[in-house]
Amino acid sequence: MAATSISAPYRNGPVNYTVSSLSPGTKYSFTLFSVFENIRSRGVQLSAATAPKSAGGFRASSQDETSITLQWNKENNNISFVLQFNDTETSISAPYGNGPVKHTVSSLGPGTRYTFTLFSVFNNIRSSGVRVTAATSSMPTFGQSSRVCKCTLMSASCEQTSRSSLLKQKDLTRVVSFTSVEDPLTKDLLNSSVTFNNMSSLIKRQLEPFFQKRFSSAFLSMEVSTIRKARLSTP
């Protein structure tokens, strides 16, 4: 047990003393004795805690049009968290066990940037906090007024080719060019799986009947595999 002698200031008023080199997120007990002529008082006790460390690895792990999922690391199971954004605060309990903490913020607006501040909390004491800015994806707009689709066959002999020989050829990739009047679409297709799935379903729904009718003896199915710069490649 460590003991420290503290000289009283000459003037009246409160005495301030800082105990340093302590561990973050730890509770300590202090006993203070008054001393006169080397005789101590009975002493008074006080318990106090240090602020915890701010969470590490705070980032946005995924997002769609109406929600953002945040992820961070925790120090131990005694730490809880407070997430602050848009003048609101949400208390988050740390799950037991190792691994990152994930929290999804929902009911957000599409195509909007948000700033989140995360505080670690121990014994009702908050850390200094860490901050991250993330944006939701833009809402896709469907309709011919803003989207133009066209289909090109890589093989000109597809109509006359039998089903069995069609499956053996290597040059039968169908290429669908998708042109957007609105610039945000290309960005959404690159970074939002929700937008990708919605657009893929739209293309499949519109083009598959055409292929089935046009190449009934050879066509099997259409599945969108990649989207790059608003260009769909389908095997």
C-alpha positions as protocol buffer text, in pm:
chain_id: "A"
residue {
  index: 1
  type: MET
  ca { x: 0 y: 0 z: 0 }
}
residue {
  index: 2
  type: ALA
  ca { x: 153 y: 329 z: -109 }
}
residue {
  index: 3
  type: ALA
  ca { x: 152 y: 637 z: 118 }
}
residue {
  index: 4
  type: THR
  ca { x: 219 y: 992 z: 2 }
}
residue {
  index: 5
  type: SER
  ca { x: 286 y: 1295 z: 222 }
}
residue {
  index: 6
  type: ILE
  ca { x: 111 y: 1611 z: 106 }
}
residue {
  index: 7
  type: SER
  ca { x: 198 y: 1955 z: 241 }
}
residue {
  index: 8
  type: ALA
  ca { x: -101 y: 2182 z: 304 }
}
residue {
  index: 9
  type: PRO
  ca { x: -101 y: 2516 z: 119 }
}
residue {
  index: 10
  type: TYR
  ca { x: -65 y: 2829 z: 331 }
}
residue {
  index: 11
  type: ARG
  ca { x: -395 y: 2985 z: 227 }
}
residue {
  index: 12
  type: ASN
  ca { x: -740 y: 2866 z: 312 }
}
residue {
  index: 13
  type: GLY
  ca { x: -944 y: 2680 z: 54 }
}
residue {
  index: 14
  type: PRO
  ca { x: -958 y: 2338 z: -106 }
}
residue {
  index: 15
  type: VAL
  ca { x: -649 y: 2122 z: -150 }
}
residue {
  index: 16
  type: ASN
  ca { x: -607 y: 1957 z: -491 }
}
residue {
  index: 17
  type: TYR
  ca { x: -382 y: 1658 z: -550 }
}
residue {
  index: 18
  type: THR
  ca { x: -353 y: 1443 z: -862 }
}
residue {
  index: 19
  type: VAL
  ca { x: -268 y: 1073 z: -846 }
}
residue {
  index: 20
  type: SER
  ca { x: -109 y: 978 z: -1176 }
}
residue {
  index: 21
  type: SER
  ca { x: 18 y: 664 z: -1354 }
}
residue {
  index: 22
  type: LEU
  ca { x: -308 y: 479 z: -1293 }
}
residue {
  index: 23
  type: SER
  ca { x: -471 y: 223 z: -1521 }
}
residue {
  index: 24
  type: PRO
  ca { x: -769 y: 320 z: -1738 }
}
residue {
  index: 25
  type: GLY
  ca { x: -1113 y: 187 z: -1646 }
}
residue {
  index: 26
  type: THR
  ca { x: -1007 y: 87 z: -1293 }
}
residue {
  index: 27
  type: LYS
  ca { x: -1164 y: 156 z: -954 }
}
residue {
  index: 28
  type: TYR
  ca { x: -936 y: 272 z: -667 }
}
residue {
  index: 29
  type: SER
  ca { x: -986 y: 329 z: -294 }
}
residue {
  index: 30
  type: PHE
  ca { x: -813 y: 623 z: -124 }
}
residue {
  index: 31
  type: THR
  ca { x: -774 y: 695 z: 249 }
}
residue {
  index: 32
  type: LEU
  ca { x: -685 y: 1047 z: 361 }
}
residue {
  index: 33
  type: PHE
  ca { x: -535 y: 1120 z: 705 }
}
residue {
  index: 34
  type: SER
  ca { x: -485 y: 1459 z: 863 }
}
residue {
  index: 35
  type: VAL
  ca { x: -152 y: 1479 z: 1048 }
}
residue {
  index: 36
  type: PHE
  ca { x: -51 y: 1705 z: 1340 }
}
residue {
  index: 37
  type: GLU
  ca { x: 271 y: 1655 z: 1537 }
}
residue {
  index: 38
  type: ASN
  ca { x: 308 y: 1315 z: 1369 }
}
residue {
  index: 39
  type: ILE
  ca { x: -32 y: 1206 z: 1500 }
}
residue {
  index: 40
  type: ARG
  ca { x: -284 y: 1091 z: 1239 }
}
residue {
  index: 41
  type: SER
  ca { x: -656 y: 1129 z: 1238 }
}
residue {
  index: 42
  type: ARG
  ca { x: -885 y: 828 z: 1195 }
}
residue {
  index: 43
  type: GLY
  ca { x: -892 y: 902 z: 821 }
}
residue {
  index: 44
  type: VAL
  ca { x: -1165 y: 922 z: 560 }
}
residue {
  index: 45
  type: GLN
  ca { x: -1207 y: 689 z: 267 }
}
residue {
  index: 46
  type: LEU
  ca { x: -1310 y: 755 z: -91 }
}
residue {
  index: 47
  type: SER
  ca { x: -1352 y: 526 z: -395 }
}
residue {
  index: 48
  type: ALA
  ca { x: -1307 y: 665 z: -745 }
}
residue {
  index: 49
  type: ALA
  ca { x: -1252 y: 525 z: -1093 }
}
residue {
  index: 50
  type: THR
  ca { x: -1045 y: 630 z: -1389 }
}
residue {
  index: 51
  type: ALA
  ca { x: -1203 y: 684 z: -1729 }
}
residue {
  index: 52
  type: PRO
  ca { x: -1187 y: 386 z: -1965 }
}
residue {
  index: 53
  type: LYS
  ca { x: -1000 y: 382 z: -2293 }
}
residue {
  index: 54
  type: SER
  ca { x: -1192 y: 483 z: -2601 }
}
residue {
  index: 55
  type: ALA
  ca { x: -1293 y: 191 z: -2819 }
}
residue {
  index: 56
  type: GLY
  ca { x: -1050 y: 90 z: -3090 }
}
residue {
  index: 57
  type: GLY
  ca { x: -1129 y: 5 z: -3450 }
}
residue {
  index: 58
  type: PHE
  ca { x: -1444 y: 217 z: -3463 }
}
residue {
  index: 59
  type: ARG
  ca { x: -1575 y: 210 z: -3820 }
}
residue {
  index: 60
  type: ALA
  ca { x: -1877 y: 159 z: -4042 }
}
residue {
  index: 61
  type: SER
  ca { x: -1875 y: -205 z: -4151 }
}
residue {
  index: 62
  type: SER
  ca { x: -2176 y: -194 z: -4387 }
}
residue {
  index: 63
  type: GLN
  ca { x: -2463 y: 27 z: -4496 }
}
residue {
  index: 64
  type: ASP
  ca { x: -2770 y: 36 z: -4715 }
}
residue {
  index: 65
  type: GLU
  ca { x: -3031 y: 300 z: -4800 }
}
residue {
  index: 66
  type: THR
  ca { x: -3179 y: 325 z: -4449 }
}
residue {
  index: 67
  type: SER
  ca { x: -2923 y: 184 z: -4204 }
}
residue {
  index: 68
  type: ILE
  ca { x: -2554 y: 184 z: -4110 }
}
residue {
  index: 69
  type: THR
  ca { x: -2385 y: -94 z: -3916 }
}
residue {
  index: 70
  type: LEU
  ca { x: -2102 y: 20 z: -3688 }
}
residue {
  index: 71
  type: GLN
  ca { x: -1828 y: -202 z: -3549 }
}
residue {
  index: 72
  type: TRP
  ca { x: -1562 y: -157 z: -3282 }
}
residue {
  index: 73
  type: ASN
  ca { x: -1339 y: -350 z: -3040 }
}
residue {
  index: 74
  type: LYS
  ca { x: -1395 y: -375 z: -2666 }
}
residue {
  index: 75
  type: GLU
  ca { x: -1137 y: -379 z: -2387 }
}
residue {
  index: 76
  type: ASN
  ca { x: -1321 y: -607 z: -2141 }
}
residue {
  index: 77
  type: ASN
  ca { x: -1668 y: -716 z: -2031 }
}
residue {
  index: 78
  type: ASN
  ca { x: -1694 y: -442 z: -1765 }
}
residue {
  index: 79
  type: ILE
  ca { x: -1719 y: -168 z: -2026 }
}
residue {
  index: 80
  type: SER
  ca { x: -2045 y: -45 z: -2176 }
}
residue {
  index: 81
  type: PHE
  ca { x: -2091 y: 213 z: -2451 }
}
residue {
  index: 82
  type: VAL
  ca { x: -2288 y: 522 z: -2542 }
}
residue {
  index: 83
  type: LEU
  ca { x: -2343 y: 604 z: -2910 }
}
residue {
  index: 84
  type: GLN
  ca { x: -2421 y: 966 z: -2987 }
}
residue {
  index: 85
  type: PHE
  ca { x: -2553 y: 1109 z: -3314 }
}
residue {
  index: 86
  type: ASN
  ca { x: -2814 y: 1361 z: -3427 }
}
residue {
  index: 87
  type: ASP
  ca { x: -2852 y: 1493 z: -3070 }
}
residue {
  index: 88
  type: THR
  ca { x: -2955 y: 1148 z: -2946 }
}
residue {
  index: 89
  type: GLU
  ca { x: -2775 y: 896 z: -2726 }
}
residue {
  index: 90
  type: THR
  ca { x: -2808 y: 518 z: -2720 }
}
residue {
  index: 91
  type: SER
  ca { x: -2672 y: 297 z: -2442 }
}
residue {
  index: 92
  type: ILE
  ca { x: -2515 y: -26 z: -2567 }
}
residue {
  index: 93
  type: SER
  ca { x: -2418 y: -318 z: -2344 }
}
residue {
  index: 94
  type: ALA
  ca { x: -2104 y: -506 z: -2442 }
}
residue {
  index: 95
  type: PRO
  ca { x: -2169 y: -870 z: -2531 }
}
residue {
  index: 96
  type: TYR
  ca { x: -1985 y: -1136 z: -2334 }
}
residue {
  index: 97
  type: GLY
  ca { x: -1686 y: -1306 z: -2488 }
}
residue {
  index: 98
  type: ASN
  ca { x: -1422 y: -1193 z: -2729 }
}
residue {
  index: 99
  type: GLY
  ca { x: -1479 y: -1037 z: -3067 }
}
residue {
  index: 100
  type: PRO
  ca { x: -1594 y: -704 z: -3206 }
}
residue {
  index: 101
  type: VAL
  ca { x: -1911 y: -525 z: -3103 }
}
residue {
  index: 102
  type: LYS
  ca { x: -2163 y: -451 z: -3379 }
}
residue {
  index: 103
  type: HIS
  ca { x: -2457 y: -212 z: -3368 }
}
residue {
  index: 104
  type: THR
  ca { x: -2697 y: -120 z: -3649 }
}
residue {
  index: 105
  type: VAL
  ca { x: -2847 y: 228 z: -3663 }
}
residue {
  index: 106
  type: SER
  ca { x: -3171 y: 210 z: -3861 }
}
residue {
  index: 107
  type: SER
  ca { x: -3447 y: 444 z: -3983 }
}
residue {
  index: 108
  type: LEU
  ca { x: -3194 y: 671 z: -4154 }
}
residue {
  index: 109
  type: GLY
  ca { x: -3242 y: 873 z: -4471 }
}
residue {
  index: 110
  type: PRO
  ca { x: -3100 y: 750 z: -4804 }
}
residue {
  index: 111
  type: GLY
  ca { x: -2791 y: 921 z: -4946 }
}
residue {
  index: 112
  type: THR
  ca { x: -2718 y: 1103 z: -4618 }
}
residue {
  index: 113
  type: ARG
  ca { x: -2394 y: 1148 z: -4423 }
}
residue {
  index: 114
  type: TYR
  ca { x: -2400 y: 1094 z: -4047 }
}
residue {
  index: 115
  type: THR
  ca { x: -2141 y: 1155 z: -3776 }
}
residue {
  index: 116
  type: PHE
  ca { x: -2129 y: 907 z: -3488 }
}
residue {
  index: 117
  type: THR
  ca { x: -1943 y: 952 z: -3159 }
}
residue {
  index: 118
  type: LEU
  ca { x: -1878 y: 646 z: -2943 }
}
residue {
  index: 119
  type: PHE
  ca { x: -1796 y: 667 z: -2570 }
}
residue {
  index: 120
  type: SER
  ca { x: -1671 y: 381 z: -2356 }
}
residue {
  index: 121
  type: VAL
  ca { x: -1832 y: 388 z: -2009 }
}
residue {
  index: 122
  type: PHE
  ca { x: -1699 y: 248 z: -1680 }
}
residue {
  index: 123
  type: ASN
  ca { x: -1852 y: 324 z: -1340 }
}
residue {
  index: 124
  type: ASN
  ca { x: -2060 y: 602 z: -1507 }
}
residue {
  index: 125
  type: ILE
  ca { x: -1741 y: 766 z: -1634 }
}
residue {
  index: 126
  type: ARG
  ca { x: -1705 y: 822 z: -2007 }
}
residue {
  index: 127
  type: SER
  ca { x: -1395 y: 805 z: -2221 }
}
residue {
  index: 128
  type: SER
  ca { x: -1296 y: 1097 z: -2442 }
}
residue {
  index: 129
  type: GLY
  ca { x: -1479 y: 929 z: -2731 }
}
residue {
  index: 130
  type: VAL
  ca { x: -1401 y: 841 z: -3090 }
}
residue {
  index: 131
  type: ARG
  ca { x: -1580 y: 966 z: -3400 }
}
residue {
  index: 132
  type: VAL
  ca { x: -1658 y: 829 z: -3743 }
}
residue {
  index: 133
  type: THR
  ca { x: -1853 y: 969 z: -4039 }
}
residue {
  index: 134
  type: ALA
  ca { x: -2045 y: 736 z: -4270 }
}
residue {
  index: 135
  type: ALA
  ca { x: -2315 y: 769 z: -4534 }
}
residue {
  index: 136
  type: THR
  ca { x: -2617 y: 564 z: -4631 }
}
residue {
  index: 137
  type: SER
  ca { x: -2655 y: 447 z: -4990 }
}
residue {
  index: 138
  type: SER
  ca { x: -2869 y: 641 z: -5234 }
}
residue {
  index: 139
  type: MET
  ca { x: -3211 y: 502 z: -5308 }
}
residue {
  index: 140
  type: PRO
  ca { x: -3224 y: 352 z: -5660 }
}
residue {
  index: 141
  type: THR
  ca { x: -3493 y: 484 z: -5894 }
}
residue {
  index: 142
  type: PHE
  ca { x: -3645 y: 236 z: -6135 }
}
residue {
  index: 143
  type: GLY
  ca { x: -3823 y: 323 z: -6459 }
}
residue {
  index: 144
  type: GLN
  ca { x: -3746 y: 378 z: -6826 }
}
residue {
  index: 145
  type: SER
  ca { x: -3743 y: 754 z: -6782 }
}
residue {
  index: 146
  type: SER
  ca { x: -3412 y: 730 z: -6598 }
}
residue {
  index: 147
  type: ARG
  ca { x: -3269 y: 393 z: -6709 }
}
residue {
  index: 148
  type: VAL
  ca { x: -3183 y: 255 z: -7053 }
}
residue {
  index: 149
  type: CYS
  ca { x: -3107 y: -116 z: -7107 }
}
residue {
  index: 150
  type: LYS
  ca { x: -2980 y: -293 z: -7414 }
}
residue {
  index: 151
  type: CYS
  ca { x: -2864 y: -649 z: -7474 }
}
residue {
  index: 152
  type: THR
  ca { x: -2591 y: -769 z: -7709 }
}
residue {
  index: 153
  type: LEU
  ca { x: -2524 y: -1135 z: -7803 }
}
residue {
  index: 154
  type: MET
  ca { x: -2158 y: -1228 z: -7827 }
}
residue {
  index: 155
  type: SER
  ca { x: -2247 y: -1525 z: -8049 }
}
residue {
  index: 156
  type: ALA
  ca { x: -2432 y: -1452 z: -8375 }
}
residue {
  index: 157
  type: SER
  ca { x: -2513 y: -1821 z: -8427 }
}
residue {
  index: 158
  type: CYS
  ca { x: -2696 y: -1869 z: -8100 }
}
residue {
  index: 159
  type: GLU
  ca { x: -3039 y: -1913 z: -8262 }
}
residue {
  index: 160
  type: GLN
  ca { x: -2927 y: -2203 z: -8478 }
}
residue {
  index: 161
  type: THR
  ca { x: -2718 y: -2375 z: -8210 }
}
residue {
  index: 162
  type: SER
  ca { x: -2852 y: -2676 z: -8027 }
}
residue {
  index: 163
  type: ARG
  ca { x: -2873 y: -2682 z: -7647 }
}
residue {
  index: 164
  type: SER
  ca { x: -2600 y: -2946 z: -7605 }
}
residue {
  index: 165
  type: SER
  ca { x: -2344 y: -2772 z: -7825 }
}
residue {
  index: 166
  type: LEU
  ca { x: -2436 y: -2434 z: -7677 }
}
residue {
  index: 167
  type: LEU
  ca { x: -2321 y: -2545 z: -7335 }
}
residue {
  index: 168
  type: LYS
  ca { x: -1979 y: -2641 z: -7473 }
}
residue {
  index: 169
  type: GLN
  ca { x: -1900 y: -2305 z: -7631 }
}
residue {
  index: 170
  type: LYS
  ca { x: -1687 y: -2052 z: -7445 }
}
residue {
  index: 171
  type: ASP
  ca { x: -1792 y: -1733 z: -7624 }
}
residue {
  index: 172
  type: LEU
  ca { x: -2158 y: -1719 z: -7525 }
}
residue {
  index: 173
  type: THR
  ca { x: -2138 y: -1462 z: -7249 }
}
residue {
  index: 174
  type: ARG
  ca { x: -2428 y: -1221 z: -7269 }
}
residue {
  index: 175
  type: VAL
  ca { x: -2336 y: -856 z: -7205 }
}
residue {
  index: 176
  type: VAL
  ca { x: -2597 y: -614 z: -7080 }
}
residue {
  index: 177
  type: SER
  ca { x: -2507 y: -246 z: -7088 }
}
residue {
  index: 178
  type: PHE
  ca { x: -2692 y: -44 z: -6828 }
}
residue {
  index: 179
  type: THR
  ca { x: -2681 y: 334 z: -6867 }
}
residue {
  index: 180
  type: SER
  ca { x: -2779 y: 566 z: -6583 }
}
residue {
  index: 181
  type: VAL
  ca { x: -2905 y: 919 z: -6628 }
}
residue {
  index: 182
  type: GLU
  ca { x: -2837 y: 979 z: -6260 }
}
residue {
  index: 183
  type: ASP
  ca { x: -2471 y: 971 z: -6156 }
}
residue {
  index: 184
  type: PRO
  ca { x: -2529 y: 827 z: -5804 }
}
residue {
  index: 185
  type: LEU
  ca { x: -2646 y: 496 z: -5952 }
}
residue {
  index: 186
  type: THR
  ca { x: -2297 y: 386 z: -6054 }
}
residue {
  index: 187
  type: LYS
  ca { x: -2163 y: 447 z: -5704 }
}
residue {
  index: 188
  type: ASP
  ca { x: -2453 y: 257 z: -5549 }
}
residue {
  index: 189
  type: LEU
  ca { x: -2399 y: -42 z: -5773 }
}
residue {
  index: 190
  type: LEU
  ca { x: -2036 y: -57 z: -5668 }
}
residue {
  index: 191
  type: ASN
  ca { x: -2075 y: -35 z: -5291 }
}
residue {
  index: 192
  type: SER
  ca { x: -2427 y: -150 z: -5200 }
}
residue {
  index: 193
  type: SER
  ca { x: -2528 y: -514 z: -5212 }
}
residue {
  index: 194
  type: VAL
  ca { x: -2890 y: -413 z: -5164 }
}
residue {
  index: 195
  type: THR
  ca { x: -2881 y: -192 z: -5472 }
}
residue {
  index: 196
  type: PHE
  ca { x: -2695 y: -464 z: -5664 }
}
residue {
  index: 197
  type: ASN
  ca { x: -2960 y: -722 z: -5576 }
}
residue {
  index: 198
  type: ASN
  ca { x: -3245 y: -487 z: -5663 }
}
residue {
  index: 199
  type: MET
  ca { x: -3093 y: -394 z: -5998 }
}
residue {
  index: 200
  type: SER
  ca { x: -3000 y: -755 z: -6077 }
}
residue {
  index: 201
  type: SER
  ca { x: -3356 y: -868 z: -6011 }
}
residue {
  index: 202
  type: LEU
  ca { x: -3489 y: -591 z: -6234 }
}
residue {
  index: 203
  type: ILE
  ca { x: -3260 y: -682 z: -6523 }
}
residue {
  index: 204
  type: LYS
  ca { x: -3328 y: -1054 z: -6485 }
}
residue {
  index: 205
  type: ARG
  ca { x: -3703 y: -997 z: -6471 }
}
residue {
  index: 206
  type: GLN
  ca { x: -3704 y: -778 z: -6782 }
}
residue {
  index: 207
  type: LEU
  ca { x: -3457 y: -967 z: -7003 }
}
residue {
  index: 208
  type: GLU
  ca { x: -3509 y: -1333 z: -6918 }
}
residue {
  index: 209
  type: PRO
  ca { x: -3851 y: -1355 z: -7093 }
}
residue {
  index: 210
  type: PHE
  ca { x: -3694 y: -1207 z: -7407 }
}
residue {
  index: 211
  type: PHE
  ca { x: -3420 y: -1474 z: -7418 }
}
residue {
  index: 212
  type: GLN
  ca { x: -3666 y: -1752 z: -7340 }
}
residue {
  index: 213
  type: LYS
  ca { x: -3885 y: -1648 z: -7632 }
}
residue {
  index: 214
  type: ARG
  ca { x: -3605 y: -1562 z: -7874 }
}
residue {
  index: 215
  type: PHE
  ca { x: -3385 y: -1867 z: -7805 }
}
residue {
  index: 216
  type: SER
  ca { x: -3631 y: -2117 z: -7661 }
}
residue {
  index: 217
  type: SER
  ca { x: -3430 y: -2422 z: -7767 }
}
residue {
  index: 218
  type: ALA
  ca { x: -3096 y: -2303 z: -7625 }
}
residue {
  index: 219
  type: PHE
  ca { x: -3154 y: -2056 z: -7343 }
}
residue {
  index: 220
  type: LEU
  ca { x: -3122 y: -2185 z: -6987 }
}
residue {
  index: 221
  type: SER
  ca { x: -3121 y: -1897 z: -6741 }
}
residue {
  index: 222
  type: MET
  ca { x: -2967 y: -1560 z: -6665 }
}
residue {
  index: 223
  type: GLU
  ca { x: -2781 y: -1466 z: -6347 }
}
residue {
  index: 224
  type: VAL
  ca { x: -2604 y: -1133 z: -6291 }
}
residue {
  index: 225
  type: SER
  ca { x: -2250 y: -1196 z: -6169 }
}
residue {
  index: 226
  type: THR
  ca { x: -2073 y: -858 z: -6165 }
}
residue {
  index: 227
  type: ILE
  ca { x: -2147 y: -489 z: -6197 }
}
residue {
  index: 228
  type: ARG
  ca { x: -1870 y: -255 z: -6303 }
}
residue {
  index: 229
  type: LYS
  ca { x: -1923 y: 106 z: -6410 }
}
residue {
  index: 230
  type: ALA
  ca { x: -2292 y: 40 z: -6468 }
}
residue {
  index: 231
  type: ARG
  ca { x: -2211 y: -253 z: -6699 }
}
residue {
  index: 232
  type: LEU
  ca { x: -2360 y: -595 z: -6621 }
}
residue {
  index: 233
  type: SER
  ca { x: -2188 y: -917 z: -6730 }
}
residue {
  index: 234
  type: THR
  ca { x: -2409 y: -1224 z: -6725 }
}
residue {
  index: 235
  type: PRO
  ca { x: -2295 y: -1580 z: -6788 }
}
